[in-house]
Amino acid sequence: REGGSDDGRLGECDADVVPETAFTVWDASIVLGKYASRDDVWSRLDARARAGGRASVALELGAGTGLASLMIATSDAVRARGGVFALTDLPDVVEFTKRNARDNKAEHGGHVPRNCALAVTSIRWGRAEDVDGLPEALRWPDVVLGADLMYTSDADVIEALAKTTTMLLKPGCVGVFAACKEHRPEAIETFVKFMEPEFDVRRVPASMAHPEYPCDDDDFEILEFTRRS
């Protein structure tokens, strides 16, 4: 996750923000993982890749442990087709992310199948050089994922998240975000406001995320952003 400075920590002047990041696994990661791993949802999200006869590429922002991506990568929907999952976070977080990704691969005793590639790299939100510096295979993902990324009342951070998402997605591609309404509900609306000029917005009730993981609509929300042509 990002913050107001390069080390990911937010300014002390704002008492209404989460003071530090990369210290826990947020429940929204499970909501996102459960939702996107549904066969009907993933079939829709990777339709462009399948139409082009290639494996889909998904990139998770603020991935931390990469839980959401790992849940999707181990789902039946992805096992049948394979894919590439890029887990991204701040430079001082990604070494942990790399270790977790490695430990979850089948060749190291994990459950991520061999036909799923896991890549880990750093992205600082709002930095065009970080996006443009991605390996070519990851530069234009079919899907961008994010869980509990609207965690701060700092509009500059939320705008940076929106800018990075926009830089990553071509027309027709989708960003899928799960958010906890209890954290910063106003930040969710700020993010939607920044995204609306370039994206069609679909708001999915959390209660529809997955039949095996019931959620309260008052606690969580799923947002899909499809880049317009």
JSON list of C-alpha atoms in Angstrom, two decimals:
[
{"chain": "A", "resi": 1, "resn": "ARG", "atom": "CA", "xyz": [0.00, 0.00, 0.00]},
{"chain": "A", "resi": 2, "resn": "GLU", "atom": "CA", "xyz": [1.03, 3.56, -0.55]},
{"chain": "A", "resi": 3, "resn": "GLY", "atom": "CA", "xyz": [1.39, 6.52, 1.72]},
{"chain": "A", "resi": 4, "resn": "GLY", "atom": "CA", "xyz": [2.27, 10.17, 1.62]},
{"chain": "A", "resi": 5, "resn": "SER", "atom": "CA", "xyz": [6.00, 9.52, 1.48]},
{"chain": "A", "resi": 6, "resn": "ASP", "atom": "CA", "xyz": [8.30, 7.05, -0.22]},
{"chain": "A", "resi": 7, "resn": "ASP", "atom": "CA", "xyz": [8.52, 4.80, 2.84]},
{"chain": "A", "resi": 8, "resn": "GLY", "atom": "CA", "xyz": [4.78, 4.23, 2.82]},
{"chain": "A", "resi": 9, "resn": "ARG", "atom": "CA", "xyz": [4.12, 6.12, 6.07]},
{"chain": "A", "resi": 10, "resn": "LEU", "atom": "CA", "xyz": [1.54, 8.86, 6.10]},
{"chain": "A", "resi": 11, "resn": "GLY", "atom": "CA", "xyz": [2.06, 12.30, 7.50]},
{"chain": "A", "resi": 12, "resn": "GLU", "atom": "CA", "xyz": [1.53, 12.68, 11.23]},
{"chain": "A", "resi": 13, "resn": "CYS", "atom": "CA", "xyz": [-0.43, 15.87, 10.62]},
{"chain": "A", "resi": 14, "resn": "ASP", "atom": "CA", "xyz": [-3.48, 13.88, 9.51]},
{"chain": "A", "resi": 15, "resn": "ALA", "atom": "CA", "xyz": [-4.91, 12.13, 12.55]},
{"chain": "A", "resi": 16, "resn": "ASP", "atom": "CA", "xyz": [-7.63, 10.47, 10.47]},
{"chain": "A", "resi": 17, "resn": "VAL", "atom": "CA", "xyz": [-5.39, 8.22, 8.42]},
{"chain": "A", "resi": 18, "resn": "VAL", "atom": "CA", "xyz": [-3.90, 4.79, 9.00]},
{"chain": "A", "resi": 19, "resn": "PRO", "atom": "CA", "xyz": [-0.42, 5.69, 10.35]},
{"chain": "A", "resi": 20, "resn": "GLU", "atom": "CA", "xyz": [1.43, 2.78, 8.75]},
{"chain": "A", "resi": 21, "resn": "THR", "atom": "CA", "xyz": [0.80, 0.04, 6.19]},
{"chain": "A", "resi": 22, "resn": "ALA", "atom": "CA", "xyz": [2.07, -3.47, 5.43]},
{"chain": "A", "resi": 23, "resn": "PHE", "atom": "CA", "xyz": [1.30, -4.69, 8.93]},
{"chain": "A", "resi": 24, "resn": "THR", "atom": "CA", "xyz": [-1.76, -6.91, 8.49]},
{"chain": "A", "resi": 25, "resn": "VAL", "atom": "CA", "xyz": [-3.93, -8.88, 6.06]},
{"chain": "A", "resi": 26, "resn": "TRP", "atom": "CA", "xyz": [-7.14, -6.98, 5.44]},
{"chain": "A", "resi": 27, "resn": "ASP", "atom": "CA", "xyz": [-10.47, -8.80, 5.28]},
{"chain": "A", "resi": 28, "resn": "ALA", "atom": "CA", "xyz": [-11.17, -7.18, 1.92]},
{"chain": "A", "resi": 29, "resn": "SER", "atom": "CA", "xyz": [-8.40, -9.32, 0.43]},
{"chain": "A", "resi": 30, "resn": "ILE", "atom": "CA", "xyz": [-10.51, -12.39, 1.15]},
{"chain": "A", "resi": 31, "resn": "VAL", "atom": "CA", "xyz": [-13.62, -10.71, -0.27]},
{"chain": "A", "resi": 32, "resn": "LEU", "atom": "CA", "xyz": [-11.72, -9.83, -3.45]},
{"chain": "A", "resi": 33, "resn": "GLY", "atom": "CA", "xyz": [-10.13, -13.27, -3.75]},
{"chain": "A", "resi": 34, "resn": "LYS", "atom": "CA", "xyz": [-13.44, -15.05, -3.29]},
{"chain": "A", "resi": 35, "resn": "TYR", "atom": "CA", "xyz": [-15.26, -12.81, -5.75]},
{"chain": "A", "resi": 36, "resn": "ALA", "atom": "CA", "xyz": [-12.72, -12.83, -8.58]},
{"chain": "A", "resi": 37, "resn": "SER", "atom": "CA", "xyz": [-12.10, -16.59, -8.27]},
{"chain": "A", "resi": 38, "resn": "ARG", "atom": "CA", "xyz": [-15.71, -17.37, -9.12]},
{"chain": "A", "resi": 39, "resn": "ASP", "atom": "CA", "xyz": [-15.72, -19.06, -12.50]},
{"chain": "A", "resi": 40, "resn": "ASP", "atom": "CA", "xyz": [-18.39, -16.73, -13.92]},
{"chain": "A", "resi": 41, "resn": "VAL", "atom": "CA", "xyz": [-16.49, -13.64, -12.76]},
{"chain": "A", "resi": 42, "resn": "TRP", "atom": "CA", "xyz": [-13.01, -14.73, -13.88]},
{"chain": "A", "resi": 43, "resn": "SER", "atom": "CA", "xyz": [-14.36, -15.93, -17.24]},
{"chain": "A", "resi": 44, "resn": "ARG", "atom": "CA", "xyz": [-15.63, -12.40, -17.80]},
{"chain": "A", "resi": 45, "resn": "LEU", "atom": "CA", "xyz": [-12.45, -10.72, -16.56]},
{"chain": "A", "resi": 46, "resn": "ASP", "atom": "CA", "xyz": [-10.11, -12.77, -18.74]},
{"chain": "A", "resi": 47, "resn": "ALA", "atom": "CA", "xyz": [-12.37, -12.88, -21.81]},
{"chain": "A", "resi": 48, "resn": "ARG", "atom": "CA", "xyz": [-10.08, -10.56, -23.81]},
{"chain": "A", "resi": 49, "resn": "ALA", "atom": "CA", "xyz": [-7.05, -12.75, -23.16]},
{"chain": "A", "resi": 50, "resn": "ARG", "atom": "CA", "xyz": [-8.90, -15.93, -24.10]},
{"chain": "A", "resi": 51, "resn": "ALA", "atom": "CA", "xyz": [-10.18, -14.27, -27.28]},
{"chain": "A", "resi": 52, "resn": "GLY", "atom": "CA", "xyz": [-6.57, -13.49, -28.16]},
{"chain": "A", "resi": 53, "resn": "GLY", "atom": "CA", "xyz": [-5.47, -17.04, -27.45]},
{"chain": "A", "resi": 54, "resn": "ARG", "atom": "CA", "xyz": [-3.15, -16.10, -24.59]},
{"chain": "A", "resi": 55, "resn": "ALA", "atom": "CA", "xyz": [-2.96, -16.38, -20.83]},
{"chain": "A", "resi": 56, "resn": "SER", "atom": "CA", "xyz": [-4.47, -13.53, -18.87]},
{"chain": "A", "resi": 57, "resn": "VAL", "atom": "CA", "xyz": [-2.32, -11.09, -16.90]},
{"chain": "A", "resi": 58, "resn": "ALA", "atom": "CA", "xyz": [-3.55, -9.76, -13.56]},
{"chain": "A", "resi": 59, "resn": "LEU", "atom": "CA", "xyz": [-1.69, -7.13, -11.53]},
{"chain": "A", "resi": 60, "resn": "GLU", "atom": "CA", "xyz": [-2.43, -6.50, -7.87]},
{"chain": "A", "resi": 61, "resn": "LEU", "atom": "CA", "xyz": [-1.66, -3.09, -6.39]},
{"chain": "A", "resi": 62, "resn": "GLY", "atom": "CA", "xyz": [-0.70, -2.81, -2.73]},
{"chain": "A", "resi": 63, "resn": "ALA", "atom": "CA", "xyz": [-0.54, -6.60, -2.64]},
{"chain": "A", "resi": 64, "resn": "GLY", "atom": "CA", "xyz": [1.27, -7.11, 0.67]},
{"chain": "A", "resi": 65, "resn": "THR", "atom": "CA", "xyz": [1.14, -10.89, 1.17]},
{"chain": "A", "resi": 66, "resn": "GLY", "atom": "CA", "xyz": [-0.62, -11.21, -2.20]},
{"chain": "A", "resi": 67, "resn": "LEU", "atom": "CA", "xyz": [-3.51, -13.09, -0.61]},
{"chain": "A", "resi": 68, "resn": "ALA", "atom": "CA", "xyz": [-6.15, -12.04, -3.15]},
{"chain": "A", "resi": 69, "resn": "SER", "atom": "CA", "xyz": [-3.97, -12.97, -6.13]},
{"chain": "A", "resi": 70, "resn": "LEU", "atom": "CA", "xyz": [-2.96, -16.26, -4.54]},
{"chain": "A", "resi": 71, "resn": "MET", "atom": "CA", "xyz": [-6.60, -17.16, -3.89]},
{"chain": "A", "resi": 72, "resn": "ILE", "atom": "CA", "xyz": [-7.47, -16.48, -7.52]},
{"chain": "A", "resi": 73, "resn": "ALA", "atom": "CA", "xyz": [-4.39, -18.29, -8.85]},
{"chain": "A", "resi": 74, "resn": "THR", "atom": "CA", "xyz": [-5.33, -21.45, -6.93]},
{"chain": "A", "resi": 75, "resn": "SER", "atom": "CA", "xyz": [-8.99, -21.38, -7.96]},
{"chain": "A", "resi": 76, "resn": "ASP", "atom": "CA", "xyz": [-10.56, -23.86, -10.36]},
{"chain": "A", "resi": 77, "resn": "ALA", "atom": "CA", "xyz": [-11.30, -20.99, -12.75]},
{"chain": "A", "resi": 78, "resn": "VAL", "atom": "CA", "xyz": [-7.59, -20.25, -13.21]},
{"chain": "A", "resi": 79, "resn": "ARG", "atom": "CA", "xyz": [-6.18, -23.77, -12.85]},
{"chain": "A", "resi": 80, "resn": "ALA", "atom": "CA", "xyz": [-7.92, -24.78, -16.05]},
{"chain": "A", "resi": 81, "resn": "ARG", "atom": "CA", "xyz": [-6.42, -21.94, -18.10]},
{"chain": "A", "resi": 82, "resn": "GLY", "atom": "CA", "xyz": [-3.33, -20.71, -16.29]},
{"chain": "A", "resi": 83, "resn": "GLY", "atom": "CA", "xyz": [-2.26, -17.10, -16.15]},
{"chain": "A", "resi": 84, "resn": "VAL", "atom": "CA", "xyz": [0.22, -14.53, -14.92]},
{"chain": "A", "resi": 85, "resn": "PHE", "atom": "CA", "xyz": [-0.18, -12.72, -11.60]},
{"chain": "A", "resi": 86, "resn": "ALA", "atom": "CA", "xyz": [1.96, -9.70, -10.79]},
{"chain": "A", "resi": 87, "resn": "LEU", "atom": "CA", "xyz": [2.07, -8.78, -7.10]},
{"chain": "A", "resi": 88, "resn": "THR", "atom": "CA", "xyz": [3.16, -5.19, -6.52]},
{"chain": "A", "resi": 89, "resn": "ASP", "atom": "CA", "xyz": [3.80, -3.03, -3.49]},
{"chain": "A", "resi": 90, "resn": "LEU", "atom": "CA", "xyz": [6.28, -0.52, -2.11]},
{"chain": "A", "resi": 91, "resn": "PRO", "atom": "CA", "xyz": [10.01, -1.22, -2.53]},
{"chain": "A", "resi": 92, "resn": "ASP", "atom": "CA", "xyz": [10.45, -1.97, 1.17]},
{"chain": "A", "resi": 93, "resn": "VAL", "atom": "CA", "xyz": [7.59, -4.50, 1.15]},
{"chain": "A", "resi": 94, "resn": "VAL", "atom": "CA", "xyz": [8.20, -6.56, -1.98]},
{"chain": "A", "resi": 95, "resn": "GLU", "atom": "CA", "xyz": [10.98, -8.72, -0.54]},
{"chain": "A", "resi": 96, "resn": "PHE", "atom": "CA", "xyz": [8.43, -10.21, 1.84]},
{"chain": "A", "resi": 97, "resn": "THR", "atom": "CA", "xyz": [5.95, -10.49, -1.02]},
{"chain": "A", "resi": 98, "resn": "LYS", "atom": "CA", "xyz": [8.56, -12.39, -3.07]},
{"chain": "A", "resi": 99, "resn": "ARG", "atom": "CA", "xyz": [9.13, -14.88, -0.28]},
{"chain": "A", "resi": 100, "resn": "ASN", "atom": "CA", "xyz": [5.42, -15.48, 0.15]},
{"chain": "A", "resi": 101, "resn": "ALA", "atom": "CA", "xyz": [4.89, -15.91, -3.59]},
{"chain": "A", "resi": 102, "resn": "ARG", "atom": "CA", "xyz": [7.78, -18.39, -3.81]},
{"chain": "A", "resi": 103, "resn": "ASP", "atom": "CA", "xyz": [6.53, -20.41, -0.85]},
{"chain": "A", "resi": 104, "resn": "ASN", "atom": "CA", "xyz": [3.08, -20.71, -2.41]},
{"chain": "A", "resi": 105, "resn": "LYS", "atom": "CA", "xyz": [4.25, -22.13, -5.75]},
{"chain": "A", "resi": 106, "resn": "ALA", "atom": "CA", "xyz": [3.69, -25.84, -6.39]},
{"chain": "A", "resi": 107, "resn": "GLU", "atom": "CA", "xyz": [7.40, -26.47, -6.91]},
{"chain": "A", "resi": 108, "resn": "HIS", "atom": "CA", "xyz": [8.03, -25.25, -3.34]},
{"chain": "A", "resi": 109, "resn": "GLY", "atom": "CA", "xyz": [5.19, -27.23, -1.78]},
{"chain": "A", "resi": 110, "resn": "GLY", "atom": "CA", "xyz": [2.48, -24.61, -2.26]},
{"chain": "A", "resi": 111, "resn": "HIS", "atom": "CA", "xyz": [-0.82, -24.70, -4.12]},
{"chain": "A", "resi": 112, "resn": "VAL", "atom": "CA", "xyz": [-0.27, -22.28, -7.00]},
{"chain": "A", "resi": 113, "resn": "PRO", "atom": "CA", "xyz": [-0.15, -24.54, -10.07]},
{"chain": "A", "resi": 114, "resn": "ARG", "atom": "CA", "xyz": [2.80, -24.65, -12.45]},
{"chain": "A", "resi": 115, "resn": "ASN", "atom": "CA", "xyz": [0.74, -23.11, -15.26]},
{"chain": "A", "resi": 116, "resn": "CYS", "atom": "CA", "xyz": [0.38, -19.93, -13.16]},
{"chain": "A", "resi": 117, "resn": "ALA", "atom": "CA", "xyz": [3.34, -17.56, -13.14]},
{"chain": "A", "resi": 118, "resn": "LEU", "atom": "CA", "xyz": [3.87, -15.27, -10.15]},
{"chain": "A", "resi": 119, "resn": "ALA", "atom": "CA", "xyz": [5.87, -12.09, -10.58]},
{"chain": "A", "resi": 120, "resn": "VAL", "atom": "CA", "xyz": [6.70, -9.54, -7.87]},
{"chain": "A", "resi": 121, "resn": "THR", "atom": "CA", "xyz": [7.80, -5.97, -8.43]},
{"chain": "A", "resi": 122, "resn": "SER", "atom": "CA", "xyz": [7.50, -2.56, -6.82]},
{"chain": "A", "resi": 123, "resn": "ILE", "atom": "CA", "xyz": [5.11, 0.18, -7.90]},
{"chain": "A", "resi": 124, "resn": "ARG", "atom": "CA", "xyz": [4.75, 3.53, -6.17]},
{"chain": "A", "resi": 125, "resn": "TRP", "atom": "CA", "xyz": [1.36, 4.98, -6.93]},
{"chain": "A", "resi": 126, "resn": "GLY", "atom": "CA", "xyz": [1.30, 8.01, -9.17]},
{"chain": "A", "resi": 127, "resn": "ARG", "atom": "CA", "xyz": [4.82, 7.36, -10.50]},
{"chain": "A", "resi": 128, "resn": "ALA", "atom": "CA", "xyz": [4.70, 7.00, -14.28]},
{"chain": "A", "resi": 129, "resn": "GLU", "atom": "CA", "xyz": [8.31, 5.79, -14.31]},
{"chain": "A", "resi": 130, "resn": "ASP", "atom": "CA", "xyz": [7.36, 2.79, -12.16]},
{"chain": "A", "resi": 131, "resn": "VAL", "atom": "CA", "xyz": [4.53, 1.79, -14.50]},
{"chain": "A", "resi": 132, "resn": "ASP", "atom": "CA", "xyz": [6.51, 2.40, -17.67]},
{"chain": "A", "resi": 133, "resn": "GLY", "atom": "CA", "xyz": [9.43, 0.47, -16.20]},
{"chain": "A", "resi": 134, "resn": "LEU", "atom": "CA", "xyz": [7.41, -2.73, -15.79]},
{"chain": "A", "resi": 135, "resn": "PRO", "atom": "CA", "xyz": [8.52, -5.73, -17.86]},
{"chain": "A", "resi": 136, "resn": "GLU", "atom": "CA", "xyz": [6.72, -5.80, -21.20]},
{"chain": "A", "resi": 137, "resn": "ALA", "atom": "CA", "xyz": [4.75, -8.90, -20.19]},
{"chain": "A", "resi": 138, "resn": "LEU", "atom": "CA", "xyz": [3.24, -7.01, -17.24]},
{"chain": "A", "resi": 139, "resn": "ARG", "atom": "CA", "xyz": [2.93, -3.49, -18.68]},
{"chain": "A", "resi": 140, "resn": "TRP", "atom": "CA", "xyz": [-0.67, -3.85, -19.87]},
{"chain": "A", "resi": 141, "resn": "PRO", "atom": "CA", "xyz": [-2.54, -6.24, -17.55]},
{"chain": "A", "resi": 142, "resn": "ASP", "atom": "CA", "xyz": [-6.00, -7.47, -18.44]},
{"chain": "A", "resi": 143, "resn": "VAL", "atom": "CA", "xyz": [-7.09, -7.00, -14.84]},
{"chain": "A", "resi": 144, "resn": "VAL", "atom": "CA", "xyz": [-5.91, -4.75, -12.02]},
{"chain": "A", "resi": 145, "resn": "LEU", "atom": "CA", "xyz": [-6.76, -5.92, -8.49]},
{"chain": "A", "resi": 146, "resn": "GLY", "atom": "CA", "xyz": [-6.77, -4.07, -5.19]},
{"chain": "A", "resi": 147, "resn": "ALA", "atom": "CA", "xyz": [-8.01, -4.78, -1.66]},
{"chain": "A", "resi": 148, "resn": "ASP", "atom": "CA", "xyz": [-8.56, -2.09, 0.97]},
{"chain": "A", "resi": 149, "resn": "LEU", "atom": "CA", "xyz": [-6.47, 0.46, -0.88]},
{"chain": "A", "resi": 150, "resn": "MET", "atom": "CA", "xyz": [-8.76, 3.41, -0.09]},
{"chain": "A", "resi": 151, "resn": "TYR", "atom": "CA", "xyz": [-7.51, 3.48, 3.48]},
{"chain": "A", "resi": 152, "resn": "THR", "atom": "CA", "xyz": [-6.70, 7.17, 3.90]},
{"chain": "A", "resi": 153, "resn": "SER", "atom": "CA", "xyz": [-8.49, 10.49, 3.90]},
{"chain": "A", "resi": 154, "resn": "ASP", "atom": "CA", "xyz": [-5.55, 12.00, 2.00]},
{"chain": "A", "resi": 155, "resn": "ALA", "atom": "CA", "xyz": [-7.02, 12.75, -1.44]},
{"chain": "A", "resi": 156, "resn": "ASP", "atom": "CA", "xyz": [-3.55, 12.99, -2.98]},
{"chain": "A", "resi": 157, "resn": "VAL", "atom": "CA", "xyz": [-2.90, 9.32, -2.15]},
{"chain": "A", "resi": 158, "resn": "ILE", "atom": "CA", "xyz": [-6.26, 8.26, -3.57]},
{"chain": "A", "resi": 159, "resn": "GLU", "atom": "CA", "xyz": [-5.64, 10.30, -6.71]},
{"chain": "A", "resi": 160, "resn": "ALA", "atom": "CA", "xyz": [-2.24, 8.63, -7.12]},
{"chain": "A", "resi": 161, "resn": "LEU", "atom": "CA", "xyz": [-3.95, 5.22, -6.90]},
{"chain": "A", "resi": 162, "resn": "ALA", "atom": "CA", "xyz": [-6.43, 6.27, -9.57]},
{"chain": "A", "resi": 163, "resn": "LYS", "atom": "CA", "xyz": [-3.65, 7.58, -11.82]},
{"chain": "A", "resi": 164, "resn": "THR", "atom": "CA", "xyz": [-1.68, 4.35, -11.58]},
{"chain": "A", "resi": 165, "resn": "THR", "atom": "CA", "xyz": [-4.77, 2.25, -12.29]},
{"chain": "A", "resi": 166, "resn": "THR", "atom": "CA", "xyz": [-5.52, 4.40, -15.34]},
{"chain": "A", "resi": 167, "resn": "MET", "atom": "CA", "xyz": [-1.93, 4.13, -16.60]},
{"chain": "A", "resi": 168, "resn": "LEU", "atom": "CA", "xyz": [-2.11, 0.33, -16.38]},
{"chain": "A", "resi": 169, "resn": "LEU", "atom": "CA", "xyz": [-5.40, -0.41, -18.11]},
{"chain": "A", "resi": 170, "resn": "LYS", "atom": "CA", "xyz": [-6.16, -0.26, -21.81]},
{"chain": "A", "resi": 171, "resn": "PRO", "atom": "CA", "xyz": [-9.73, 0.29, -23.08]},
{"chain": "A", "resi": 172, "resn": "GLY", "atom": "CA", "xyz": [-11.91, -2.72, -22.32]},
{"chain": "A", "resi": 173, "resn": "CYS", "atom": "CA", "xyz": [-9.75, -3.87, -19.41]},
{"chain": "A", "resi": 174, "resn": "VAL", "atom": "CA", "xyz": [-11.00, -3.92, -15.84]},
{"chain": "A", "resi": 175, "resn": "GLY", "atom": "CA", "xyz": [-9.94, -2.90, -12.37]},
{"chain": "A", "resi": 176, "resn": "VAL", "atom": "CA", "xyz": [-11.57, -4.80, -9.50]},
{"chain": "A", "resi": 177, "resn": "PHE", "atom": "CA", "xyz": [-11.31, -3.43, -5.98]},
{"chain": "A", "resi": 178, "resn": "ALA", "atom": "CA", "xyz": [-12.74, -4.60, -2.67]},
{"chain": "A", "resi": 179, "resn": "ALA", "atom": "CA", "xyz": [-13.10, -1.98, 0.04]},
{"chain": "A", "resi": 180, "resn": "CYS", "atom": "CA", "xyz": [-14.04, -1.97, 3.69]},
{"chain": "A", "resi": 181, "resn": "LYS", "atom": "CA", "xyz": [-16.61, 0.75, 4.27]},
{"chain": "A", "resi": 182, "resn": "GLU", "atom": "CA", "xyz": [-15.75, 0.94, 7.96]},
{"chain": "A", "resi": 183, "resn": "HIS", "atom": "CA", "xyz": [-12.23, 2.23, 7.27]},
{"chain": "A", "resi": 184, "resn": "ARG", "atom": "CA", "xyz": [-12.65, 5.32, 5.08]},
{"chain": "A", "resi": 185, "resn": "PRO", "atom": "CA", "xyz": [-16.05, 5.38, 3.31]},
{"chain": "A", "resi": 186, "resn": "GLU", "atom": "CA", "xyz": [-15.37, 8.89, 2.04]},
{"chain": "A", "resi": 187, "resn": "ALA", "atom": "CA", "xyz": [-12.13, 7.67, 0.45]},
{"chain": "A", "resi": 188, "resn": "ILE", "atom": "CA", "xyz": [-14.07, 5.11, -1.59]},
{"chain": "A", "resi": 189, "resn": "GLU", "atom": "CA", "xyz": [-16.23, 7.88, -3.03]},
{"chain": "A", "resi": 190, "resn": "THR", "atom": "CA", "xyz": [-13.14, 10.00, -3.71]},
{"chain": "A", "resi": 191, "resn": "PHE", "atom": "CA", "xyz": [-11.60, 7.13, -5.66]},
{"chain": "A", "resi": 192, "resn": "VAL", "atom": "CA", "xyz": [-14.81, 6.65, -7.68]},
{"chain": "A", "resi": 193, "resn": "LYS", "atom": "CA", "xyz": [-14.82, 10.37, -8.47]},
{"chain": "A", "resi": 194, "resn": "PHE", "atom": "CA", "xyz": [-11.25, 10.23, -9.79]},
{"chain": "A", "resi": 195, "resn": "MET", "atom": "CA", "xyz": [-12.01, 7.13, -11.89]},
{"chain": "A", "resi": 196, "resn": "GLU", "atom": "CA", "xyz": [-15.36, 8.11, -13.42]},
{"chain": "A", "resi": 197, "resn": "PRO", "atom": "CA", "xyz": [-13.98, 10.32, -16.23]},
{"chain": "A", "resi": 198, "resn": "GLU", "atom": "CA", "xyz": [-12.17, 7.34, -17.83]},
{"chain": "A", "resi": 199, "resn": "PHE", "atom": "CA", "xyz": [-14.10, 4.31, -16.56]},
{"chain": "A", "resi": 200, "resn": "ASP", "atom": "CA", "xyz": [-17.56, 2.79, -16.38]},
{"chain": "A", "resi": 201, "resn": "VAL", "atom": "CA", "xyz": [-18.24, 1.97, -12.74]},
{"chain": "A", "resi": 202, "resn": "ARG", "atom": "CA", "xyz": [-20.06, -1.11, -11.51]},
{"chain": "A", "resi": 203, "resn": "ARG", "atom": "CA", "xyz": [-20.77, -1.43, -7.79]},
{"chain": "A", "resi": 204, "resn": "VAL", "atom": "CA", "xyz": [-21.24, -5.03, -6.63]},
{"chain": "A", "resi": 205, "resn": "PRO", "atom": "CA", "xyz": [-22.85, -5.69, -3.23]},
{"chain": "A", "resi": 206, "resn": "ALA", "atom": "CA", "xyz": [-20.46, -7.61, -1.01]},
{"chain": "A", "resi": 207, "resn": "SER", "atom": "CA", "xyz": [-23.26, -10.02, -0.15]},
{"chain": "A", "resi": 208, "resn": "MET", "atom": "CA", "xyz": [-22.94, -11.28, -3.75]},
{"chain": "A", "resi": 209, "resn": "ALA", "atom": "CA", "xyz": [-19.18, -11.86, -3.54]},
{"chain": "A", "resi": 210, "resn": "HIS", "atom": "CA", "xyz": [-19.33, -15.62, -3.07]},
{"chain": "A", "resi": 211, "resn": "PRO", "atom": "CA", "xyz": [-21.95, -18.05, -1.74]},
{"chain": "A", "resi": 212, "resn": "GLU", "atom": "CA", "xyz": [-19.38, -19.59, 0.61]},
{"chain": "A", "resi": 213, "resn": "TYR", "atom": "CA", "xyz": [-18.26, -16.25, 2.05]},
{"chain": "A", "resi": 214, "resn": "PRO", "atom": "CA", "xyz": [-21.28, -14.17, 3.09]},
{"chain": "A", "resi": 215, "resn": "CYS", "atom": "CA", "xyz": [-20.50, -10.51, 3.69]},
{"chain": "A", "resi": 216, "resn": "ASP", "atom": "CA", "xyz": [-22.50, -7.63, 5.03]},
{"chain": "A", "resi": 217, "resn": "ASP", "atom": "CA", "xyz": [-23.16, -4.91, 2.46]},
{"chain": "A", "resi": 218, "resn": "ASP", "atom": "CA", "xyz": [-22.75, -2.34, 5.22]},
{"chain": "A", "resi": 219, "resn": "ASP", "atom": "CA", "xyz": [-19.18, -3.50, 5.81]},
{"chain": "A", "resi": 220, "resn": "PHE", "atom": "CA", "xyz": [-17.73, -4.13, 2.34]},
{"chain": "A", "resi": 221, "resn": "GLU", "atom": "CA", "xyz": [-18.17, -3.16, -1.28]},
{"chain": "A", "resi": 222, "resn": "ILE", "atom": "CA", "xyz": [-16.77, -4.46, -4.56]},
{"chain": "A", "resi": 223, "resn": "LEU", "atom": "CA", "xyz": [-16.05, -1.98, -7.34]},
{"chain": "A", "resi": 224, "resn": "GLU", "atom": "CA", "xyz": [-15.41, -2.80, -10.99]},
{"chain": "A", "resi": 225, "resn": "PHE", "atom": "CA", "xyz": [-13.98, -0.15, -13.30]},
{"chain": "A", "resi": 226, "resn": "THR", "atom": "CA", "xyz": [-14.00, -0.87, -17.06]},
{"chain": "A", "resi": 227, "resn": "ARG", "atom": "CA", "xyz": [-11.80, 1.46, -19.13]},
{"chain": "A", "resi": 228, "resn": "ARG", "atom": "CA", "xyz": [-13.79, 3.20, -21.82]},
{"chain": "A", "resi": 229, "resn": "SER", "atom": "CA", "xyz": [-12.54, 3.45, -25.40]}
]
